[in-house]
mmCIF file of C-alpha atoms in Angstrom:
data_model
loop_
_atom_site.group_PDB
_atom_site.id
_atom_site.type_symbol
_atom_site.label_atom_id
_atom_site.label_comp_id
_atom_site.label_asym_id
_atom_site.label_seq_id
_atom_site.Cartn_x
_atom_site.Cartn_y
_atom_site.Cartn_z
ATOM 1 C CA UNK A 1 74.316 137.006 64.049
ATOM 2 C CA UNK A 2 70.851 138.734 64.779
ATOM 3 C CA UNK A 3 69.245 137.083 67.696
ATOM 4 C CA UNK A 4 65.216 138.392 66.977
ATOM 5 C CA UNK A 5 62.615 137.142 69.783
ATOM 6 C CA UNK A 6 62.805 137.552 73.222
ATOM 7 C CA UNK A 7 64.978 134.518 74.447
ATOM 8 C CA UNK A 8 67.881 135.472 76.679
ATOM 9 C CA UNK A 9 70.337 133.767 74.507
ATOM 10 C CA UNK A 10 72.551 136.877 75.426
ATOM 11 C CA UNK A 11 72.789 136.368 79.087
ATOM 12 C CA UNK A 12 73.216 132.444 78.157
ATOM 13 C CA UNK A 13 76.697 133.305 76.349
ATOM 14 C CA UNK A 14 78.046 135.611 78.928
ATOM 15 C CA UNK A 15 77.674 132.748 81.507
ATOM 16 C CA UNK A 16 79.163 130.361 79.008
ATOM 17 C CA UNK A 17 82.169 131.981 77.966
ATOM 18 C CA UNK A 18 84.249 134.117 79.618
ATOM 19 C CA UNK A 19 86.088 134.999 76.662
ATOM 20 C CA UNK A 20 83.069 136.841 75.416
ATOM 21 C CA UNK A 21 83.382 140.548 74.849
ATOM 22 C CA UNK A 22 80.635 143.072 75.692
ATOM 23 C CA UNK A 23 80.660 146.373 73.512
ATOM 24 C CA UNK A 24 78.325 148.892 74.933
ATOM 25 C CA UNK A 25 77.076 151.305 72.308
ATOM 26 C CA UNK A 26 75.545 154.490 73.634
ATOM 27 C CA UNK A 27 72.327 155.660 73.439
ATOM 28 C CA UNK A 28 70.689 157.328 70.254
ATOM 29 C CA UNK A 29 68.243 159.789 69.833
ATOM 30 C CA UNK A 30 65.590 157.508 71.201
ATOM 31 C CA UNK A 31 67.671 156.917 74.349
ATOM 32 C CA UNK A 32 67.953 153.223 73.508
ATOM 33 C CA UNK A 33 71.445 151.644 74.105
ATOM 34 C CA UNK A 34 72.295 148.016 73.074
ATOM 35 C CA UNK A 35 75.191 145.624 73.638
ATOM 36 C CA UNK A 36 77.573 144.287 71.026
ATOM 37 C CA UNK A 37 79.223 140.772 72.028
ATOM 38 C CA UNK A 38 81.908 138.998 69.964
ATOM 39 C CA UNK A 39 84.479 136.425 70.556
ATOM 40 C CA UNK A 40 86.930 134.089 69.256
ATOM 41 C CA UNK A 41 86.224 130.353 68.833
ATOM 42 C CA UNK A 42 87.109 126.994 67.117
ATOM 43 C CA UNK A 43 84.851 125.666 64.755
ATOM 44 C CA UNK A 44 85.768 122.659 62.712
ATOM 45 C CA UNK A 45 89.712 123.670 63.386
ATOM 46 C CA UNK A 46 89.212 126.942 62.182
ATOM 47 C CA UNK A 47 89.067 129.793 64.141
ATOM 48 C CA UNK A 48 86.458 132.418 63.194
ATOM 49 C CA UNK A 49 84.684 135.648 64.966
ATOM 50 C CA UNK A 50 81.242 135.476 66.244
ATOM 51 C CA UNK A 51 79.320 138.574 66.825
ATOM 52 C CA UNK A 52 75.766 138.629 67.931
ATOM 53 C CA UNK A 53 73.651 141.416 68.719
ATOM 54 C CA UNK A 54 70.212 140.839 70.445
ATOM 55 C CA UNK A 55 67.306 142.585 69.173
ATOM 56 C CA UNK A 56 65.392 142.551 72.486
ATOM 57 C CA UNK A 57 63.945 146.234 73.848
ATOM 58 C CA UNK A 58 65.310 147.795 70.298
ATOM 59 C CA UNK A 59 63.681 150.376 68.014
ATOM 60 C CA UNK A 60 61.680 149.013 65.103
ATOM 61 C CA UNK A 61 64.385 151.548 63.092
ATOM 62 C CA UNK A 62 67.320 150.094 64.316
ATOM 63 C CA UNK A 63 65.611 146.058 63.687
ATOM 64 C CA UNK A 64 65.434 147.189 60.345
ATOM 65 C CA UNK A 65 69.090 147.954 59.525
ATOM 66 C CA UNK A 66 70.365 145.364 61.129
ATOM 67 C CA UNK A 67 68.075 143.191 58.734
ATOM 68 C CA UNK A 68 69.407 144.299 56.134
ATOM 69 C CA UNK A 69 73.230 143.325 56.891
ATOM 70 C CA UNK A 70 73.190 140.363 58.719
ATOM 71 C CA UNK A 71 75.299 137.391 57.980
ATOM 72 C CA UNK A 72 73.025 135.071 59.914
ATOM 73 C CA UNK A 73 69.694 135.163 61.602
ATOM 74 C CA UNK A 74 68.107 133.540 64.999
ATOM 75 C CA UNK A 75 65.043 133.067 65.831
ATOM 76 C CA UNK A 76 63.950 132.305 69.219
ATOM 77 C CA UNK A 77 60.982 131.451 70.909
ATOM 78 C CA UNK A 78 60.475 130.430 75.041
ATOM 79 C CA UNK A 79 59.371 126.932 75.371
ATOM 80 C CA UNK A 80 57.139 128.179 78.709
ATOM 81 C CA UNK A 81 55.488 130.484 76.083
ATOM 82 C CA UNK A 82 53.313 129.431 73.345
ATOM 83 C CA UNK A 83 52.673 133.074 72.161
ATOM 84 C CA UNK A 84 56.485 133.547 71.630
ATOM 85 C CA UNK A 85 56.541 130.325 69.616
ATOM 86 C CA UNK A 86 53.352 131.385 67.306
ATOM 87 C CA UNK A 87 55.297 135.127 66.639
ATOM 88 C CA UNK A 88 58.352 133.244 65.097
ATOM 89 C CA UNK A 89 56.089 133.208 62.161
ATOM 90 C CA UNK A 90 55.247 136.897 62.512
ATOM 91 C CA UNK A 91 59.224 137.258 62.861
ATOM 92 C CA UNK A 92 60.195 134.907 60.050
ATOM 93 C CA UNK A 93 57.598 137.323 58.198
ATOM 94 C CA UNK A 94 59.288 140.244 58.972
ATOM 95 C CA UNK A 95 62.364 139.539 57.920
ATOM 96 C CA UNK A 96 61.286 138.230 54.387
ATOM 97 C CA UNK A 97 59.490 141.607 53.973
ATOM 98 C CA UNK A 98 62.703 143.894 55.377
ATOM 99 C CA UNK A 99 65.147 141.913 52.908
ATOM 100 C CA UNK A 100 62.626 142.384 49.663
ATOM 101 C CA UNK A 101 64.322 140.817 46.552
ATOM 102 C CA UNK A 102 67.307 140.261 48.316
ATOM 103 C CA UNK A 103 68.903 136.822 48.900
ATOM 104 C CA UNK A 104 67.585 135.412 52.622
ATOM 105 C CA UNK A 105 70.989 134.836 55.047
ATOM 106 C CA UNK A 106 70.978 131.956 56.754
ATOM 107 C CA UNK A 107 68.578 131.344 59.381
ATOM 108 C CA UNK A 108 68.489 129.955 63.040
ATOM 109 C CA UNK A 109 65.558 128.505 64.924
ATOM 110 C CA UNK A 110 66.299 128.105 68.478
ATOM 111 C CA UNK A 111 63.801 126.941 71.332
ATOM 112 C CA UNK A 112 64.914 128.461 74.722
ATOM 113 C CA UNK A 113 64.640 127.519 78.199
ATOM 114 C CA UNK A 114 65.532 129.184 81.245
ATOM 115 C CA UNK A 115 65.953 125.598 83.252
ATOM 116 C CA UNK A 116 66.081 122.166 82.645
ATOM 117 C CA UNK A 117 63.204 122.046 85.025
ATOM 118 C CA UNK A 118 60.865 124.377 82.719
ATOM 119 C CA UNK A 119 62.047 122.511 79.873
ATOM 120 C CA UNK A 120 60.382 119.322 81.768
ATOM 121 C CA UNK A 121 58.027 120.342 84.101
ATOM 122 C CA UNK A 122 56.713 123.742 82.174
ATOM 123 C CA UNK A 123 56.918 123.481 78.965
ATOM 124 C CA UNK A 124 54.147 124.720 76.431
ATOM 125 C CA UNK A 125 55.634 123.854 72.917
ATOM 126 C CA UNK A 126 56.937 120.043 72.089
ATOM 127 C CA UNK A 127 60.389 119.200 70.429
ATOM 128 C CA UNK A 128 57.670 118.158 67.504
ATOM 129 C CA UNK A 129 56.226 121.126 67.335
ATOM 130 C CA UNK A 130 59.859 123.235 66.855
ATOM 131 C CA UNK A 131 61.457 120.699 64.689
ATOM 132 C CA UNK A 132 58.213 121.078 62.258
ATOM 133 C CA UNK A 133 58.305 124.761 62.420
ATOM 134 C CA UNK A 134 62.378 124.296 61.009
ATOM 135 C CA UNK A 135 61.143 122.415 58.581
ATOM 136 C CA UNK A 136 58.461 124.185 57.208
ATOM 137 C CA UNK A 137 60.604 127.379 57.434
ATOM 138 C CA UNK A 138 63.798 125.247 56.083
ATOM 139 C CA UNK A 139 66.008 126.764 58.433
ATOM 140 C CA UNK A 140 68.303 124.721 60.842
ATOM 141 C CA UNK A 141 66.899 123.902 64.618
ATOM 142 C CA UNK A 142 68.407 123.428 67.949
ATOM 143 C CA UNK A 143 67.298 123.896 71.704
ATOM 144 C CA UNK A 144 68.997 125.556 74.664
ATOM 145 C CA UNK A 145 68.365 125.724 78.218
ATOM 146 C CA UNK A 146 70.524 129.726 78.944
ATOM 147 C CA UNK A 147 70.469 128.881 82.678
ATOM 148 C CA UNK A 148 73.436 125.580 82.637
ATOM 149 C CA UNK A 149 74.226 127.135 79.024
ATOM 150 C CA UNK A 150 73.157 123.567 77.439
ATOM 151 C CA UNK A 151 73.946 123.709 73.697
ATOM 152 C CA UNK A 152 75.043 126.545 73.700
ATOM 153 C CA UNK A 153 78.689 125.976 72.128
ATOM 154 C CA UNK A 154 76.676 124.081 69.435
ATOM 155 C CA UNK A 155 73.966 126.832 68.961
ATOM 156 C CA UNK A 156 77.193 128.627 67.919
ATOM 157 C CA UNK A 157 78.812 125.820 65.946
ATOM 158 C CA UNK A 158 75.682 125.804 64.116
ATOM 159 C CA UNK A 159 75.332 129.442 63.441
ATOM 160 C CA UNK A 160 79.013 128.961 62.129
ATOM 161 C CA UNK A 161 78.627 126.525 59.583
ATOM 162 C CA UNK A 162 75.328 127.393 58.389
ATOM 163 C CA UNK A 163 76.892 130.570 57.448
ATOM 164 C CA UNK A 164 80.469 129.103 56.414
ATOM 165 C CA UNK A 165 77.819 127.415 53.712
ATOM 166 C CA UNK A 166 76.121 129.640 52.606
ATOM 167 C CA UNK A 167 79.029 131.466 51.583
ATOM 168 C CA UNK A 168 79.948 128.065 49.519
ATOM 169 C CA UNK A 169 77.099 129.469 47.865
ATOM 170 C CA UNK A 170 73.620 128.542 48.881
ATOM 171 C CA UNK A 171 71.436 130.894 48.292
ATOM 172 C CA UNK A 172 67.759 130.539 48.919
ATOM 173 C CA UNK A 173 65.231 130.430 46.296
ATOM 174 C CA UNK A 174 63.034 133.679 45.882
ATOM 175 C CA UNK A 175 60.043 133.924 44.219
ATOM 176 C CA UNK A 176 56.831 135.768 43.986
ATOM 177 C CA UNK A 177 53.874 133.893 43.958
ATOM 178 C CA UNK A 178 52.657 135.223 40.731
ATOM 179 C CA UNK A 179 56.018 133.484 39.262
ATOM 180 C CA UNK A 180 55.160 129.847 40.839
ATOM 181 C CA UNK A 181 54.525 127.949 38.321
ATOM 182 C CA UNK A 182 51.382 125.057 38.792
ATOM 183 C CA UNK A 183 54.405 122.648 38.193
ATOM 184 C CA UNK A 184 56.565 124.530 40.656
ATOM 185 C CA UNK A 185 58.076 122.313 43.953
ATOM 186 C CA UNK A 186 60.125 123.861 46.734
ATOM 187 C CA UNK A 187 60.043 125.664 49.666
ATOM 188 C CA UNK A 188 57.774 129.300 49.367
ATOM 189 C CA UNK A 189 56.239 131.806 51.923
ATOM 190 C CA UNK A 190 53.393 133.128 50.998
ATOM 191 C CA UNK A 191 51.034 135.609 53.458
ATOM 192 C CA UNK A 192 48.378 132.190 54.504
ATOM 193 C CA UNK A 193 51.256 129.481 53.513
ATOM 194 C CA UNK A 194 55.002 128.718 54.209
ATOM 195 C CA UNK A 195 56.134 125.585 53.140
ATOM 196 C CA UNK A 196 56.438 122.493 50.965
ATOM 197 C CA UNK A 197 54.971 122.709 47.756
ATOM 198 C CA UNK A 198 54.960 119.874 45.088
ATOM 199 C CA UNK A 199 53.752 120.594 41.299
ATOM 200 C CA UNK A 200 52.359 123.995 42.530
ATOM 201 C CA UNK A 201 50.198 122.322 45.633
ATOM 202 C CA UNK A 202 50.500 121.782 49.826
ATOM 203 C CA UNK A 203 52.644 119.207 49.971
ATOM 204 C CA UNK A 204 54.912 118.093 52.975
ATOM 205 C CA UNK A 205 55.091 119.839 55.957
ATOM 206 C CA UNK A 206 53.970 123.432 55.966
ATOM 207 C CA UNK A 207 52.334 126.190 57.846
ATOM 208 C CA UNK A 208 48.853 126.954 56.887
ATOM 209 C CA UNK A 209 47.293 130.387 58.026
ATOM 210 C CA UNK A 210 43.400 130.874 57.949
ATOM 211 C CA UNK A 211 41.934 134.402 58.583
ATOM 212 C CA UNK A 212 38.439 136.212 57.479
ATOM 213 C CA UNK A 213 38.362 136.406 53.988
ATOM 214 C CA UNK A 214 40.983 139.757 52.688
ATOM 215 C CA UNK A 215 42.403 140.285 55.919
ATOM 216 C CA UNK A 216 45.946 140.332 56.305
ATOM 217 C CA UNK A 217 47.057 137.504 58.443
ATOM 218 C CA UNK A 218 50.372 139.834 59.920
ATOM 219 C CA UNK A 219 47.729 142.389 61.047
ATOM 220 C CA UNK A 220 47.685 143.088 64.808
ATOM 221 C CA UNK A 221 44.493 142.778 65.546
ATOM 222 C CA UNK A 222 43.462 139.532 63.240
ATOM 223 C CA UNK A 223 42.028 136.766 64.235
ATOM 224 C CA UNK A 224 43.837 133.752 62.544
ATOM 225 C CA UNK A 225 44.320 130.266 62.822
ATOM 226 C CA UNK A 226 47.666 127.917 61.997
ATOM 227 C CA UNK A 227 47.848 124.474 60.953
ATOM 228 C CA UNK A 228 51.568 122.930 61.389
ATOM 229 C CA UNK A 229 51.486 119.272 59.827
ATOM 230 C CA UNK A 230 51.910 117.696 56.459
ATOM 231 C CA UNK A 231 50.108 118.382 53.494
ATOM 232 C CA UNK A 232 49.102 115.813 50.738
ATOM 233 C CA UNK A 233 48.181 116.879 46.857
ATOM 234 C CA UNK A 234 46.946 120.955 48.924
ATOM 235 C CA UNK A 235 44.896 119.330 51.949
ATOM 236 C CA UNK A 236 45.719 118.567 55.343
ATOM 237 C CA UNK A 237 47.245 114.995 56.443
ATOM 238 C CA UNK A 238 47.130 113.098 59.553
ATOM 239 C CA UNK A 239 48.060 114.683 62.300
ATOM 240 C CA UNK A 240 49.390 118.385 63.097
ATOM 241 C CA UNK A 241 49.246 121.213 65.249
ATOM 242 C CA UNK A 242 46.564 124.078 65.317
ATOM 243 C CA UNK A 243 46.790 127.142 67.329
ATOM 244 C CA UNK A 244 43.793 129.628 67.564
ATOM 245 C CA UNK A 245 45.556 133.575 67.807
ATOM 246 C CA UNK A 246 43.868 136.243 69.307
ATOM 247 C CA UNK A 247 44.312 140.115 70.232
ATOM 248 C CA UNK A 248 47.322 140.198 68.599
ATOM 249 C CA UNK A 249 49.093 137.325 69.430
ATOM 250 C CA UNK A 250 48.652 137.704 73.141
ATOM 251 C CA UNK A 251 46.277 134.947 73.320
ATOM 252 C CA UNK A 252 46.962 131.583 71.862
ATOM 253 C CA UNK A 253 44.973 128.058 72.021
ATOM 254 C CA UNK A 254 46.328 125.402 71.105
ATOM 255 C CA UNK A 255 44.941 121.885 69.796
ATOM 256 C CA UNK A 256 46.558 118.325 68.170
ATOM 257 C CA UNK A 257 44.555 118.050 64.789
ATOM 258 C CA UNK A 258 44.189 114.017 64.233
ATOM 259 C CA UNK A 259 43.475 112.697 61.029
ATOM 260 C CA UNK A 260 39.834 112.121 61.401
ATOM 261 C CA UNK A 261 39.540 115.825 61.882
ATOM 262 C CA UNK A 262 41.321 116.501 58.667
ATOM 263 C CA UNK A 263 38.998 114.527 56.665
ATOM 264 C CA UNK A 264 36.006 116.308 58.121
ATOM 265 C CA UNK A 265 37.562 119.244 57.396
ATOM 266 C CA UNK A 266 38.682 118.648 54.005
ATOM 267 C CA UNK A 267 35.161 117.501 52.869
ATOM 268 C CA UNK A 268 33.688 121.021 54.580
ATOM 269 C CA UNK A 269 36.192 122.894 52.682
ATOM 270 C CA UNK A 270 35.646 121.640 48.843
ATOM 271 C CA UNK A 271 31.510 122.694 49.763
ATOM 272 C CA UNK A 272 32.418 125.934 50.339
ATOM 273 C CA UNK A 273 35.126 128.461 49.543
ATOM 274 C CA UNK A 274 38.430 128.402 52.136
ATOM 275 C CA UNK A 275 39.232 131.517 53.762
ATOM 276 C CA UNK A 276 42.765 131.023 52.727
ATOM 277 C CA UNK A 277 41.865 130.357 49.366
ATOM 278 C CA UNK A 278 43.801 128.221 47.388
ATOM 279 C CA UNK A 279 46.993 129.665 46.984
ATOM 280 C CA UNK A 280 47.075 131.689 49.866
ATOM 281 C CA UNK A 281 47.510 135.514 48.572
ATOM 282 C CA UNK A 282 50.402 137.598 47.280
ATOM 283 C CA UNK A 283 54.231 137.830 49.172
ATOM 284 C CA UNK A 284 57.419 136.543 48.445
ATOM 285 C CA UNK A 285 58.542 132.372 47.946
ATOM 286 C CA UNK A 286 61.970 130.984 48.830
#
């Protein structure tokens, strides 16, 4: 497993289990160590090996390879944090760019808190808010609270079976956009949309991104906006989620979109042309 965001999840499972081993591998040329842990558990009366390495403080170099041969991906976000919870997407991304044409593994999101009391006194993001990001990404969700190691035995269960089927053989469904048919429905992920799409449009929940006409929405520096909600026939429906993301990602604003707002919006956007535009620009589907 590839734990990608900056979570803790590590320190969680060392409290948890005591069982866990911790494999220190040196430092390389960049004078960047890391730690290896692995254990022995019980899932579903069958034992199996879990080994996790956490992508925190690594080289973009060493992120990459690890990519690339992982059976199973997390991604984690701080519920005290709404800029950690807006770069999942810059994460989830990533890792559809590092694998290229390959087959996706099977992917994690998990929403982390350091206390129960953050989770219910300081929290920034809402259950809702995770279990539509899941959704839109189709990946599996589940929260954890590192500091009484909450869930953690089923963040692992999870992680087990997930994998377990996809090597029953799921596979996820890769496509470019230029090969998504107007009749197409599934999930895709596109550079300005990842989601549900039915007959080729927005439909379901998804994740719209807005930015200045031509820029690239994974830039740095660009200015962007996300809409997390349902869809209906390729316009927005009811009510969602839309964050405002500034110098790079640092800065994040969020609002509840209600379904008044939608309709305004939709009217605005058939007079004029959508920054997004329709489709939402070239990348790869799943």
């Amino acid at each position: 497993v590839l734990q990608l965001g900056s979570t803790g999840v590590s320190a969680g499972l060392k409290k948890k289990f005591n069982s866990v081993t911790v494999i220190t591998v040196p430092p390389d040329k960049n004078n960047i160590s890391y730690e290896h842990l692995s254990s022995w558990f019980l899932i579903d009366e069958e034992q199996c090996n879990v080994d996790l390495l956490d992508a925190e403080n690594q080289g973009q170099d060493r992120i990459e390879k690890w990519l690339q041969d992982r059976d199973c991906i997390s991604l984690g976000y701080k519920v005290t944090d709404l800029s950690t919870f807006v770069n999942v997407i810059n994460l989830f991304h990533s890792v559809i760019q590092q694998r290229g044409s390959a087959p996706l593994p099977p992917i994690l999101l998990a929403a982390v808190c350091g206390s129960a009391s953050s989770l219910a006194f300081g929290s920034q993001v809402s259950f809702e808010e995770g279990r539509l990001l899941a959704e839109a990404l189709g990946v599996s969700f589940i929260e954890l609270v590192t500091e009484r190691q909450v869930n953690m035995t089923e963040w692992i269960s999870t992680a087990v079976r997930v994998m377990r089927s996809w090597d029953a053989g799921f596979r996820s469904h890769m496509l470019s956009e230029e090969r998504v048919a107007k009749k197409y429905t599934g999930l895709v992920c596109f550079p300005h949309y990842i989601g549900s799409l039915r007959a080729g449009k927005r439909h379901g929940v998804g994740l719209g991104i807005e930015t200045r006409e031509g820029t690239n929405p994974f830039a740095k520096k660009t200015r962007r906006k996300y809409y997390l909600g349902t869809w209906v026939n390729g316009e927005k429906s009811g009510a969602g989620f839309v964050y405002h993301v500034r110098k790079g990602g640092q800065q994040v604003n969020r609002a509840v979109s209600t379904s008044r707002e939608r309709e305004r919006e939709n009217k605005h956007m058939k007079g004029g042309s959508s920054a997004s535009g329709g489709g939402g620009g070239a990348g790869a589907g799943r």
